[in-house]
Structures are given as C-alpha cells and as structure tokens.
Short mmCIF file of C-alpha atoms in Angstrom, two decimals:
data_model
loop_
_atom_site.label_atom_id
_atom_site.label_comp_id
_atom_site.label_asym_id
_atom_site.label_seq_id
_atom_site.Cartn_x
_atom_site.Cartn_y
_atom_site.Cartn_z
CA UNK A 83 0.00 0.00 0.00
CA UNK A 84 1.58 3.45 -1.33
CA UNK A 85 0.05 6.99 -1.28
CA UNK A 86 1.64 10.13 -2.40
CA UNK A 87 0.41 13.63 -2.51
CA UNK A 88 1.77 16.78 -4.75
CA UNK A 89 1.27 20.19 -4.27
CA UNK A 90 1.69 21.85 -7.70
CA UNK A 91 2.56 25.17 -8.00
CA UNK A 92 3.14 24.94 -12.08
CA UNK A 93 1.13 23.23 -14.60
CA UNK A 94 -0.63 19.99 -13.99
CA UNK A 95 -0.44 17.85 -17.16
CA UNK A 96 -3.03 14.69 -16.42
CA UNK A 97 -2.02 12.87 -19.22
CA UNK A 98 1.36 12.84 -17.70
CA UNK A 99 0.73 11.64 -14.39
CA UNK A 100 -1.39 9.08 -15.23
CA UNK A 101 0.96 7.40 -17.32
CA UNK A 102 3.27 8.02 -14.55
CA UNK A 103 1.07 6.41 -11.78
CA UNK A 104 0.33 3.45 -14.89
CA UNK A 105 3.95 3.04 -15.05
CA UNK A 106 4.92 3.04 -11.38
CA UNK A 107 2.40 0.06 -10.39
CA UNK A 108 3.16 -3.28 -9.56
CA UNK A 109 0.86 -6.19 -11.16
CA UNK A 110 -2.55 -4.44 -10.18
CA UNK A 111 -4.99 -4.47 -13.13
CA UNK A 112 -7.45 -1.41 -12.31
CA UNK A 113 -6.72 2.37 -12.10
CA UNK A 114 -9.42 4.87 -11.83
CA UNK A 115 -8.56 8.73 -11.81
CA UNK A 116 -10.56 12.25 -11.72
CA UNK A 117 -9.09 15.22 -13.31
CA UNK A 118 -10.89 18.16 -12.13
CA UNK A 119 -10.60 21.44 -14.69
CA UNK A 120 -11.19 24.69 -13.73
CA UNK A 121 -13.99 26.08 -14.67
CA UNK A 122 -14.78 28.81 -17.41
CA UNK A 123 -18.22 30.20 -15.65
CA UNK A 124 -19.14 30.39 -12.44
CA UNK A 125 -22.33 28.79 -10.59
CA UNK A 126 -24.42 32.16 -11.15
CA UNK A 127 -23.59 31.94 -15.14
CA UNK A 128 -20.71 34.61 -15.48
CA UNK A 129 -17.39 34.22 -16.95
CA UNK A 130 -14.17 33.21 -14.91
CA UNK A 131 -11.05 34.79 -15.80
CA UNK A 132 -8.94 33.65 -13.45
CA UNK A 133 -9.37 31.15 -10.16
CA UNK A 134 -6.56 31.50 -7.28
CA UNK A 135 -6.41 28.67 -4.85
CA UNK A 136 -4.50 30.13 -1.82
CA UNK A 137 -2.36 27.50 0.31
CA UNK A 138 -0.48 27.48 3.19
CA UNK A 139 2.97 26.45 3.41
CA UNK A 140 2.66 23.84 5.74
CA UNK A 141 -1.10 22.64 6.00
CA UNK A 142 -1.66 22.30 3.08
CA UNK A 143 0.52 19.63 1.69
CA UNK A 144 -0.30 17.91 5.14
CA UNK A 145 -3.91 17.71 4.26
CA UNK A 146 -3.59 16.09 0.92
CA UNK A 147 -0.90 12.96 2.03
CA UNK A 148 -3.22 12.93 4.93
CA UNK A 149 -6.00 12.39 2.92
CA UNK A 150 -4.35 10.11 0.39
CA UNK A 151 -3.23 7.89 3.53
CA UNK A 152 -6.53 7.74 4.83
CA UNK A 153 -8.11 6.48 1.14
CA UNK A 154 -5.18 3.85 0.89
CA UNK A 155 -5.94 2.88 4.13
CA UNK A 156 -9.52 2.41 3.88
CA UNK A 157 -10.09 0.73 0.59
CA UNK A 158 -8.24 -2.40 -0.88
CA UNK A 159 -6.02 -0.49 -3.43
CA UNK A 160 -2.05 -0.72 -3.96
CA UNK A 161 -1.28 2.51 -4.50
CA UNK A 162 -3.17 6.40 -4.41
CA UNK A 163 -1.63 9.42 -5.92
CA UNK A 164 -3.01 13.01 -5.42
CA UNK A 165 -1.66 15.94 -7.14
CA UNK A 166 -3.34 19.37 -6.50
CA UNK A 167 -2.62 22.53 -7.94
CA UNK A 168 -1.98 26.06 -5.85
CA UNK A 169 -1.47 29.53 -6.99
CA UNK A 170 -3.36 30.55 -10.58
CA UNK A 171 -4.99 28.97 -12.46
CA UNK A 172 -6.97 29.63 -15.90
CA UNK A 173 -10.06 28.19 -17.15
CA UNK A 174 -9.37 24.92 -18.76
CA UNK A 175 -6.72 24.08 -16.53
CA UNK A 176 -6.46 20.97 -14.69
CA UNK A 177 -6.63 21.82 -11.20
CA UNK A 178 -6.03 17.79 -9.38
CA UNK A 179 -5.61 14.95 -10.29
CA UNK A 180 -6.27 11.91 -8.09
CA UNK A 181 -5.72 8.55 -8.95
CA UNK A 182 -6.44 4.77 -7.71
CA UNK A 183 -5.32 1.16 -8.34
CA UNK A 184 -6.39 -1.77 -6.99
CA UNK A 185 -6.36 -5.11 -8.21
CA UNK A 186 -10.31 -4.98 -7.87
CA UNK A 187 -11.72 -2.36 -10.14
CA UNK A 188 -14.52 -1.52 -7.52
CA UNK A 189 -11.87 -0.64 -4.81
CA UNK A 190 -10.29 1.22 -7.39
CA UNK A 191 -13.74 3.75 -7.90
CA UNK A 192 -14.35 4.00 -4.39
CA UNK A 193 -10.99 5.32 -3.26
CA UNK A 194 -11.18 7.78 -6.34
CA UNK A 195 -14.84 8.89 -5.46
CA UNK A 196 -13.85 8.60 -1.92
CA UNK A 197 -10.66 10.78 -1.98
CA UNK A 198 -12.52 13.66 -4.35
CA UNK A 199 -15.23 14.03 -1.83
CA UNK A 200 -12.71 14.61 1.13
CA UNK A 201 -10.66 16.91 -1.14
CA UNK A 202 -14.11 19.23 -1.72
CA UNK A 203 -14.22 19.43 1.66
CA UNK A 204 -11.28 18.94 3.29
CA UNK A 205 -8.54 20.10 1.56
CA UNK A 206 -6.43 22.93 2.58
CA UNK A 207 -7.06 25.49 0.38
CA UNK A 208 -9.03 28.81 -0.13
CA UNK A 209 -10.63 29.52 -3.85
CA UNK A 210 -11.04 32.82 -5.23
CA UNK A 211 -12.96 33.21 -8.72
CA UNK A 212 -12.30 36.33 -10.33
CA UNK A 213 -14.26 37.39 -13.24
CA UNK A 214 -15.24 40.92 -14.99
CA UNK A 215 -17.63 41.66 -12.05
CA UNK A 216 -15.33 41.21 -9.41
CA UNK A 217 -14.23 38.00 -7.36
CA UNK A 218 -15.80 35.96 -4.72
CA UNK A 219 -14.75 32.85 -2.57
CA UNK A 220 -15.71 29.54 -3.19
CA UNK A 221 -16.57 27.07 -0.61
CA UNK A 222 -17.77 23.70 -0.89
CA UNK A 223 -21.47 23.21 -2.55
CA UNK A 224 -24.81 21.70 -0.85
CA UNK A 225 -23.75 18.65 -2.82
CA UNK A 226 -20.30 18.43 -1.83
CA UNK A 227 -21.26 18.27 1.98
CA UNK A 228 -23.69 15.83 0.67
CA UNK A 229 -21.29 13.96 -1.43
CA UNK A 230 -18.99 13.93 1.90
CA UNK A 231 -21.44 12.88 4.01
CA UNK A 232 -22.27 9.32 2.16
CA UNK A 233 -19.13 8.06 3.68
CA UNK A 234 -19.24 6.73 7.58
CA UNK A 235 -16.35 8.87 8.50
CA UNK B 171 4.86 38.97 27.65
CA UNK B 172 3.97 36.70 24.97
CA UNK B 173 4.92 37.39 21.27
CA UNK B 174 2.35 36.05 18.55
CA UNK B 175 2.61 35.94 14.67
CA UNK B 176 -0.83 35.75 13.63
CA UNK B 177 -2.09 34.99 9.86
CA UNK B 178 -5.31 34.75 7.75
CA UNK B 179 -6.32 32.67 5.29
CA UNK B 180 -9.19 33.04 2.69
CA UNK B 181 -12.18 34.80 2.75
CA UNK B 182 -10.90 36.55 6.39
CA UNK B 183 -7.65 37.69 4.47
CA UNK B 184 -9.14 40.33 2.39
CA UNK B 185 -10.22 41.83 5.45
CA UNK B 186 -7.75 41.15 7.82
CA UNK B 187 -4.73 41.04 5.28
CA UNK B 188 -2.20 37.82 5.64
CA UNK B 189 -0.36 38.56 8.72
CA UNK B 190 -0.12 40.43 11.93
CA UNK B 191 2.49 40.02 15.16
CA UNK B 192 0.48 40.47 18.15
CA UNK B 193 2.11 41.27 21.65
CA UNK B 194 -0.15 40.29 24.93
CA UNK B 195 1.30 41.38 28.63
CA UNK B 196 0.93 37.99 30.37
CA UNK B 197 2.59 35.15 30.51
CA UNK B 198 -0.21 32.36 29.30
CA UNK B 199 -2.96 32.72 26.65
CA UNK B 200 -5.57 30.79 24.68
CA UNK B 201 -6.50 31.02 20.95
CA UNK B 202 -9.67 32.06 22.26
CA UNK B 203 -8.57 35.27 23.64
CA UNK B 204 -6.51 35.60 20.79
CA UNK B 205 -9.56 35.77 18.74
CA UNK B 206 -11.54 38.29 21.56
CA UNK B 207 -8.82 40.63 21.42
CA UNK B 208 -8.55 40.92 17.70
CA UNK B 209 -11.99 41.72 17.80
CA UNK B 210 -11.46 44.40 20.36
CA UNK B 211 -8.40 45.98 18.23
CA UNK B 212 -10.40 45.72 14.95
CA UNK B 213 -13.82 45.96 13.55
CA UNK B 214 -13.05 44.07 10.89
CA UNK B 215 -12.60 41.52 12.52
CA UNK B 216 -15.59 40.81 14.30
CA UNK B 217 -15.60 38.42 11.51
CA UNK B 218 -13.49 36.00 13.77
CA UNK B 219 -16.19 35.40 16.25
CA UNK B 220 -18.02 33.07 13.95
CA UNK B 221 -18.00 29.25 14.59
CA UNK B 222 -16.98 28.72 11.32
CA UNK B 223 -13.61 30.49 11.51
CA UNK B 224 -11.08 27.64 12.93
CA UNK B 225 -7.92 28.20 14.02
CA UNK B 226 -4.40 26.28 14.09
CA UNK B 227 -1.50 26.68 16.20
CA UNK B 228 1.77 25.63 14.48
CA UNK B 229 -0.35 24.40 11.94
CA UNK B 230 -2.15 22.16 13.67
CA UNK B 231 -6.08 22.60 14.28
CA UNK B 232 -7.33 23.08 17.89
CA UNK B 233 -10.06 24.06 20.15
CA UNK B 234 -10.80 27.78 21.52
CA UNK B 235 -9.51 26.63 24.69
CA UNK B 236 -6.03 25.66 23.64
CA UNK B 237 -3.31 27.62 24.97
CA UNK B 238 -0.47 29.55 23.02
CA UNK B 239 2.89 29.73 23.96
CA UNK B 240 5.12 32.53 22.44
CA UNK B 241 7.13 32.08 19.33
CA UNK B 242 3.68 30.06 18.07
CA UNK B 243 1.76 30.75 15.01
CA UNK B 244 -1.32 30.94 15.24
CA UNK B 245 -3.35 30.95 11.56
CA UNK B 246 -7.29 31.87 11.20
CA UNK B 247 -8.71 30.80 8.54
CA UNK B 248 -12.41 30.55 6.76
CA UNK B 249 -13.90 26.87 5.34
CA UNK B 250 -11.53 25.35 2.97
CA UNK B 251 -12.57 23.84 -0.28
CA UNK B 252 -9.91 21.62 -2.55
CA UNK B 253 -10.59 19.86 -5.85
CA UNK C 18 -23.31 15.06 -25.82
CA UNK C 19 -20.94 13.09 -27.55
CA UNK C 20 -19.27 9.57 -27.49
CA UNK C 21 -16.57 7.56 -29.33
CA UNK C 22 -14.93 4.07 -29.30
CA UNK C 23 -12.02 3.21 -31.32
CA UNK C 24 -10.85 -0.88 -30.94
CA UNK C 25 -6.67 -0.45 -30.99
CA UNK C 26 -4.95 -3.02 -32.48
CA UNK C 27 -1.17 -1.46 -31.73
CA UNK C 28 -0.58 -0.32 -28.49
CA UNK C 29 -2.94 1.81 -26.10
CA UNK C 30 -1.54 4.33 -23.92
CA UNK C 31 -4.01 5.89 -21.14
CA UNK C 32 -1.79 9.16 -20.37
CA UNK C 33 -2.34 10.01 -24.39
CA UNK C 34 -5.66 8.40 -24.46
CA UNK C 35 -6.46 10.75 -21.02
CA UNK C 36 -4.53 14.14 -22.69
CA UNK C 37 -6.85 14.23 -26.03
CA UNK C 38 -9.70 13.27 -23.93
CA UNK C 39 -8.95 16.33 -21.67
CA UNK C 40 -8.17 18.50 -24.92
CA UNK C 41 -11.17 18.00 -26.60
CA UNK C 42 -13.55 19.22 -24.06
CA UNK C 43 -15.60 22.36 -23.42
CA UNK C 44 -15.88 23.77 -20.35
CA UNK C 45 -16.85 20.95 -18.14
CA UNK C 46 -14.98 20.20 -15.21
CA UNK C 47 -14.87 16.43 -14.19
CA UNK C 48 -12.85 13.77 -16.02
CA UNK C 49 -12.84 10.26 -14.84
CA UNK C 50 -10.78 7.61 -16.24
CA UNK C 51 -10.76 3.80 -16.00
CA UNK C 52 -7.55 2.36 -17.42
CA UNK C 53 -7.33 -1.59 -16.75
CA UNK C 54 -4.13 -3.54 -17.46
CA UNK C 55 -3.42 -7.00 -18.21
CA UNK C 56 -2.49 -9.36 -15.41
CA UNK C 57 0.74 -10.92 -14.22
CA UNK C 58 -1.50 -13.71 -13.01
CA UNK C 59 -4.42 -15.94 -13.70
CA UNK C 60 -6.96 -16.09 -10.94
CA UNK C 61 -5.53 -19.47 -10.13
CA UNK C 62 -2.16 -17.74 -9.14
CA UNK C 63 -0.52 -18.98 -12.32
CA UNK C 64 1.85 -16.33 -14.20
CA UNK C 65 0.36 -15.41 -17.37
CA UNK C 66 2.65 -15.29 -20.34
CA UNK C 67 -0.41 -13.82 -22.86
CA UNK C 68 -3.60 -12.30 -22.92
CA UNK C 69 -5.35 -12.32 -26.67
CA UNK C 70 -8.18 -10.81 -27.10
CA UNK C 71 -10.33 -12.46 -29.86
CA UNK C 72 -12.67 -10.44 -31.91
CA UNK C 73 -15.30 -10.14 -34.80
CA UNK C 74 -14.87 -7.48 -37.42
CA UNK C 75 -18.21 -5.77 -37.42
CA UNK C 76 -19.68 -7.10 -33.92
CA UNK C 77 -16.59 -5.84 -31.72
CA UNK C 78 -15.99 -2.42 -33.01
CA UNK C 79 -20.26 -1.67 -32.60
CA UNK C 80 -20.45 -3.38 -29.27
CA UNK C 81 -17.86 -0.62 -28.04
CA UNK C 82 -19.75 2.18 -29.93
CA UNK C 83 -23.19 0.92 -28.61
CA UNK C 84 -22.05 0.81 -25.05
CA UNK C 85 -20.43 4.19 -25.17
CA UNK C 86 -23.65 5.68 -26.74
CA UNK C 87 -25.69 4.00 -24.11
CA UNK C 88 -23.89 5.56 -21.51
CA UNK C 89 -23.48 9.27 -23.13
CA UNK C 90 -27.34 8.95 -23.21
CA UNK C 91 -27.55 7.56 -19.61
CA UNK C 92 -25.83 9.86 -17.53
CA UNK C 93 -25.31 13.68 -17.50
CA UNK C 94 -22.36 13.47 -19.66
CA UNK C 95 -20.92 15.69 -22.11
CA UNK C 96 -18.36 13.48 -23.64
CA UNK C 97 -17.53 9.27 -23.31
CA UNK C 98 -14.39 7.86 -24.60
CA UNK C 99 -13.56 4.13 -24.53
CA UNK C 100 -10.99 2.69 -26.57
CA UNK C 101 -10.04 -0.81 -26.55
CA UNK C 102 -7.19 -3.19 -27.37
CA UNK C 103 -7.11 -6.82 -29.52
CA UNK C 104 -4.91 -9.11 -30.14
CA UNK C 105 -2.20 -10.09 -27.87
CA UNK C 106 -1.54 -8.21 -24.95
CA UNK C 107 1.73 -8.76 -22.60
CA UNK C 108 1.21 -8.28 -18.53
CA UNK C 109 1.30 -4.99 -17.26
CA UNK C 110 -0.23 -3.67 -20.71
CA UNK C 111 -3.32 -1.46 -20.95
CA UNK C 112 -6.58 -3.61 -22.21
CA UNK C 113 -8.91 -0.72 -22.50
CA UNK C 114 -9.29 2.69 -21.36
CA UNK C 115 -12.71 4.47 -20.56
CA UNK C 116 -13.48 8.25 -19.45
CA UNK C 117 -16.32 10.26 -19.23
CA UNK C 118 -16.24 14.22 -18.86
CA UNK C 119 -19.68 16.04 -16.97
CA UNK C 120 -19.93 19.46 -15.06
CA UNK C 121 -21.04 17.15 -12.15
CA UNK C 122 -18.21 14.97 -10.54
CA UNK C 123 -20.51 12.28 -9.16
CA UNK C 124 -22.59 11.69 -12.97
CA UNK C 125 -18.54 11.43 -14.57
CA UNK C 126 -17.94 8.47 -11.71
CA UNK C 127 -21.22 7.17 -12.51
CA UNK C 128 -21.15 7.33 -16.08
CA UNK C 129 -17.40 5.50 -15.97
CA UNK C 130 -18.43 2.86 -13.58
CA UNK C 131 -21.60 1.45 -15.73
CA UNK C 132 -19.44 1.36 -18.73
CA UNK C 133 -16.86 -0.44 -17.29
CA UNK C 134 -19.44 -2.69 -15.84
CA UNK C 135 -21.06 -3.60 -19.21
CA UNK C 136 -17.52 -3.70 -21.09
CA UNK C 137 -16.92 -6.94 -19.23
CA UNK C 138 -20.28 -8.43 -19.44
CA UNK C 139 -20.95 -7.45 -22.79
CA UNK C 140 -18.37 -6.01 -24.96
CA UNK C 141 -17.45 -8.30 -28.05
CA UNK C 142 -14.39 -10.27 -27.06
CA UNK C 143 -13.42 -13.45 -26.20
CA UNK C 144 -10.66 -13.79 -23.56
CA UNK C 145 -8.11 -16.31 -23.65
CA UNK C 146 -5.00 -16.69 -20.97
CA UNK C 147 -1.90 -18.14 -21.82
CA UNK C 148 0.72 -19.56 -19.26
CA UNK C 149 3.43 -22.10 -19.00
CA UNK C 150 0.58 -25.01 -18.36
CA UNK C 151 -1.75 -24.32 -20.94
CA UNK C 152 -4.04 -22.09 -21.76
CA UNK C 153 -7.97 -20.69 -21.00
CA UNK C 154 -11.20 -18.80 -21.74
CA UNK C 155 -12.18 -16.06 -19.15
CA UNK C 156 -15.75 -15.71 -18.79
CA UNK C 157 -16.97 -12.69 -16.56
CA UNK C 158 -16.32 -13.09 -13.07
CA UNK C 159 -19.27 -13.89 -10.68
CA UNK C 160 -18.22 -10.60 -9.14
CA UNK C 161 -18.53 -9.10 -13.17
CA UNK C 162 -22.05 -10.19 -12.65
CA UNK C 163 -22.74 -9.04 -9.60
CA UNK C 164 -21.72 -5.51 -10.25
CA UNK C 165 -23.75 -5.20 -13.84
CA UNK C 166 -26.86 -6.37 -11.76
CA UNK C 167 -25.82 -3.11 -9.74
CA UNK C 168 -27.83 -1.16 -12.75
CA UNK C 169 -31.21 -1.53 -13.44
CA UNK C 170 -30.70 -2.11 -17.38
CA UNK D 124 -30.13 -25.31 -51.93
CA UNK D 125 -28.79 -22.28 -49.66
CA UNK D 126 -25.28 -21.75 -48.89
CA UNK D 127 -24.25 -19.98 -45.34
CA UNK D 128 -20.92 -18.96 -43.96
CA UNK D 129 -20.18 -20.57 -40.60
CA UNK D 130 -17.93 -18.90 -37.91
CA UNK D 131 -17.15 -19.80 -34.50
CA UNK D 132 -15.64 -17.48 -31.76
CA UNK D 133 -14.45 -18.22 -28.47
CA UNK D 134 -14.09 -21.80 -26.76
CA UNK D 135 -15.80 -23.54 -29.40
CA UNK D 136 -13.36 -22.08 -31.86
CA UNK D 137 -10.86 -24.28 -30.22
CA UNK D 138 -12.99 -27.60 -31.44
CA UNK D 139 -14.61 -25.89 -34.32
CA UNK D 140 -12.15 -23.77 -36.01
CA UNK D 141 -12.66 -20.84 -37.55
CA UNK D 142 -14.84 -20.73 -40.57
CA UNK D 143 -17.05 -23.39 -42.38
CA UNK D 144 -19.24 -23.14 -45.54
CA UNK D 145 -22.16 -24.95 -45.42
CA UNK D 146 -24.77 -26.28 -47.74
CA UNK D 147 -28.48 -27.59 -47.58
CA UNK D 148 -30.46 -28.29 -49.70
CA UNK D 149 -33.49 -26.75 -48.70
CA UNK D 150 -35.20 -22.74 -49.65
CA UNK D 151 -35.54 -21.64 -45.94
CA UNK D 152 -33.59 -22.71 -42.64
CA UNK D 153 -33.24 -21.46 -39.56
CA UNK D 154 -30.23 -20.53 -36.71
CA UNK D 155 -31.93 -23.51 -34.68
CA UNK D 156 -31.86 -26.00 -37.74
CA UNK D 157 -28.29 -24.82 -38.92
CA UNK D 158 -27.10 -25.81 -34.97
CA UNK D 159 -28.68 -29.05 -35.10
CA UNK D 160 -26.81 -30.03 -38.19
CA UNK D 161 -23.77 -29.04 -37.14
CA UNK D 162 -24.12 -31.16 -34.04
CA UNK D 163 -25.17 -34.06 -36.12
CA UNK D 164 -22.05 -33.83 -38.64
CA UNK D 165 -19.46 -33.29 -35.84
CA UNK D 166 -19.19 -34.99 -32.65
CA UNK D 167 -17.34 -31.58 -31.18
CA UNK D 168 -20.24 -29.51 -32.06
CA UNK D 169 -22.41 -30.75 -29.84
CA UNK D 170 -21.13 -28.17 -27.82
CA UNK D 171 -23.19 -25.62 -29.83
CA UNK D 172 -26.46 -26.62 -28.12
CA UNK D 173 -25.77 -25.63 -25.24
CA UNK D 174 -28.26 -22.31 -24.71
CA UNK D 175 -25.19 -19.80 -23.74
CA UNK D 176 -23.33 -20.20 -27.05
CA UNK D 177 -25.17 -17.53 -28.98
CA UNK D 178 -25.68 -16.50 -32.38
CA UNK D 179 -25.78 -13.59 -34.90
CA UNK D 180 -26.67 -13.53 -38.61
CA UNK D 181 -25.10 -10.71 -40.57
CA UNK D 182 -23.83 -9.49 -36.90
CA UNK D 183 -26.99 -9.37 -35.46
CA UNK D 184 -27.50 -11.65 -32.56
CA UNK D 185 -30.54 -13.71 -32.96
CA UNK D 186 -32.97 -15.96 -31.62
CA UNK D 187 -32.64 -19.87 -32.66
CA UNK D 188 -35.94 -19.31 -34.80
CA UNK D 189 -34.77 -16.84 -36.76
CA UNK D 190 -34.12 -17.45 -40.55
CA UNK D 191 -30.89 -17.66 -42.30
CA UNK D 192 -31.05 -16.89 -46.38
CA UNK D 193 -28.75 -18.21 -48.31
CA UNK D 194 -24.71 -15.72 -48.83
CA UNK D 195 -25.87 -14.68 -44.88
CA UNK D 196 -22.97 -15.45 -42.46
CA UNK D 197 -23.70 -17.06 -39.41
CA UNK D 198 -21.71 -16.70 -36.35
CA UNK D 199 -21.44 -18.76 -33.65
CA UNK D 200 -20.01 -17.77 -30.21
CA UNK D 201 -18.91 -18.60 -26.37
CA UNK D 202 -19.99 -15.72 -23.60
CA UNK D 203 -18.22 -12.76 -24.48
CA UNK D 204 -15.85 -10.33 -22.20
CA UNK D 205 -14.08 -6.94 -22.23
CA UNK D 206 -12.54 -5.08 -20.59
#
C-alpha cells in the first residue's frame, strides 16, 4: 500500500501523471482517476477569468498525504496518488488529479470517489474566482457536503 | 509577555490582510482570547467570532480553549474547499 | 453530448488516451478515467505469459460504440471515450481505457463505472490466458455479474 | 439449396475452427436447424447446443428461430468479455 500527494505550484499535465502512476504500479490491473478542470463560468452563469487557490505552506501539503493515507488505508487499493494545484490557475486548466489502483476495479472507484469528496471538503485550500464583475470565494457546494457525508467517516 | 505571529487565510484575508504580530502582557494565553482581542483591536474583525472560523496553532487545528505559547503561530482561517 | 470508441490493435496508452480526452472538451470540469491492465497472473495464481483478445470485425468495433452511446445517453455526460485493445496483450499492458467528462463529478464516476461494468459483461471479445501449463477462456467473473446487476438495465 | 458462412468465436473455436461453408439443400432454414446439423455432422459440435453459445446472422445476434437466407454469415459464439 503506497500513497503520495503533490502540491503543484506549475502546470498539472493529467495525461502525464497518469501514465506516470500506470507506469509506477506493480501487477494491479485497475486504475481509476478524476481530473478536475477549472472552470470557465461560475455557478451564477458569469465568466471566470482567473481562479486562485491560496495554500499554506505547511497545512496544506499535510492535508492532501493525509487524505491520500486515509483512502489507501480504507479501501483495498495498492497505490493512491493526489496531485493538486496552488497559486493561478486559468479556465481549462487541470486543477487535481487523483488517482487509484487496486487489483479490484470496484476498490479502485471507491478510493477515487472517496478521496474527491474529502478533497471538496477537506482540503487545505481557499478559492477565489475572479471574473469581470469582481471576485468571490468559493466554498464547498450543498452537494459536496452531501457527497462527503455518504461516507461513515 | 507573549509574542504572537498571527495569519489569515481566505475569505478573512481580504479583510484582515495575511499577517499580523500580536504582543499580549501575560505570561499564558488561549487562541480564544486571541480571537476576543482581535476583535477588540479591529472591527473588521468581528468576523473572527463566527464558529466557522477555525484556528491552528503551528499548523495544527485546535479548540478555543487551547493555549499559546510565544514564538507560536497561530493561523485563522475561513472553510476550505480543494478539488 | 458526444461519445466515441475506437478498438486499438497497436498499443494503447491511457496518459495520451487521457490528454486528447482532456483536450477535446468544453468547459466541463470532471474527467474520470478507468484504465485496466493485463495481469501478471491468472486467478488461479498462475503467471500469465499472454492475454489475446479475440474479436469479430463488425460485432466488436459496434459493441464498443453501442455501449459508449448508451452511456453518453444515460448519464449527465458531455463526452464518453472508450478505446479498446485486440490481439495479444503482454502483462502490465493497458486492455482498455474508458473516461467520461460532466460538469457534475458524481454523474462522470457514474457514467465511468456502468461502462466499465457492461464492457466486461458485454463487450465483443473473447478472452483467452496463456501460461506455461496451458491455456484458457475467461468468462466474466461472478463478481462481473454481480456488479452489472448493480444497474437496473 | 442455400449456402451460409459458418464462424465460431471463443471456446468452441478451439474444437470448431474458424470458418465453415455450409450447404443444404433446402429454400428456408433457420439458426436452430443450422445448430442441429452441425451437431449431427461433428461430434465436437455438440457443444453448440448448449443455450449460452449464442448466435448472430449478418452481426446481429438472434434468436434460434430466426431465418438464415442463403450468402448470410452465421456466427457462432462462447460468452463474451471486455474489458
């Protein structure tokens, strides 16, 4: 059982680290990740220029190996890797990737599914949307506290 | 006296900018009175009083009641969201 | 709403297969990706020296299309990608590789998860393991059963 | 007399083999009737009656009453998995 966690403070390439977390695995036959991109309009319809995830220096990479330990340790899988941007990022851009394997492709979806909803929620960062109207901070949506709360922990 | 580097983080930060050092005349303190006093110094941050402004001490999360020792950091900050 | 399936008869590589997927979409946020890789061994414990993947000309490539429209249409997905290997296939390669792009996280995980479950129960192939005593058919696992039964279609 | 492209995938291709062309001699048959046949011709066909080995004609899986017309291919096979 491995976990690993990234905090990114240049460009997130997904295609890349999957075929890194592909290539570092040992036998296991099932790897589910998410890629979350940020997004081009916010919830009330308006353009997004720019989305800033603030970070700090020390929490925040704690939360996300903490989190990644906790979704290796819970499910069946071999190996969970988390990568998670900070700083600025534009629309389109990939903002995390998680990933999961597992010789049991059903372990493999929970852990991803798992590890996303404690991200939303969890994580140890602080989102600002900008767009032409001004900015605003983002917290974590009615369904992500819903999401969140499926899981008996 | 007990010396206190204090920071914000998110919503509270554009308020409250990202850090302050704070200086109290006694020898023990707890985050709780941290977060009274700031209140006293600063309308703006009134904004601390709500439940859902946690706080960590050396980076670690704890209660209102926990006590500060100086050199600590303490950090406020508002709910976090990742992903 | 779109969805594609291409049956790879070379070699299939999930970062590139996951980097176009990501390139070609519009706005939404949530990518999830199923990659699954051939075994080192056979349920049995055996080593296995050689997957092939047998396959009809016509019925294989529209059994991948038809599944991948059948999700697209299920789910609140924007875009569904599945491509799949033939052939022979050495352990530790990829078999197939599945994502599905939404604005909602949880429909993405969804939408992923059914296809993968029908891909084993119903996608056109016939699975045969090769090892150093002999060789065998794979049918879908009880478990493969089990989790298709999870969806009421 | 109706001639019909046989093809087997999967386990029974093992016994079977790939391809057969087969005649009757006959204007109408069906999937069921081509089945039988084979199982009477070929001791390792018998195989074919059991009810998972399925069938298509012109790539469309079928039920064993549906008719076959003669330059139709026929195909034969085991339970299928991807993935």
């Amino acid at each position: 059982m491995a976990a690993s966690a990234n905090l990114e403070l240049g460009h997130l390439d997904a295609g890349q680290e999957l075929a890194r977390f592909v290539a570092g695995l040992d036998g296991d036959g099932a790897v589910v990740s998410f890629t979350g991109l940020a997004r081009a309009k916010a919830s009330n319809g308006q353009a997004v220029s720019c989305l800033r995830l603030d970070w700090h220096p020390e929490m925040t990479p704690r939360s996300l190996i903490e989190l990644a330990l906790a979704t290796a340790a819970r499910f069946d899988v071999s190996d969970v890797r988390v990568v998670h941007r900070a700083g600025s990022i534009a629309p389109g851009e990939a903002i995390v990737f998680v990933a999961a394997a597992s010789a049991h492709r059903r372990q493999a979806f929970l852990a991803a599914d798992y590890l996303m909803d404690r991200l939303k929620t969890e994580a140890m960062f602080w989102k600002h949307e900008s767009g032409p109207s001004g900015g605003c901070w983002i917290e974590p949506t009615e369904q992500d506290r819903a999401d969140r709360a499926r899981w008996s922990d | 006296m007990i010396r206190i580097d204090v920071s914000f983080y998110g919503e509270i930060s554009d308020r409250l900018g990202r850090e302050r050092a704070m200086v109290f005349a006694a020898d023990d303190i707890t985050v709780g009175e941290i977060r009274a006093e700031l209140a006293r110094q600063d309308e703006a941050a009134a904004i601390l009083l709500k439940p859902q402004i946690r706080v960590a001490v050396d980076s670690r999360v704890v209660p209102d009641d926990a006590q500060v020792a100086s050199g600590q950091s303490v950090v406020f900050f508002s709910i976090v969201s990742g992903g």
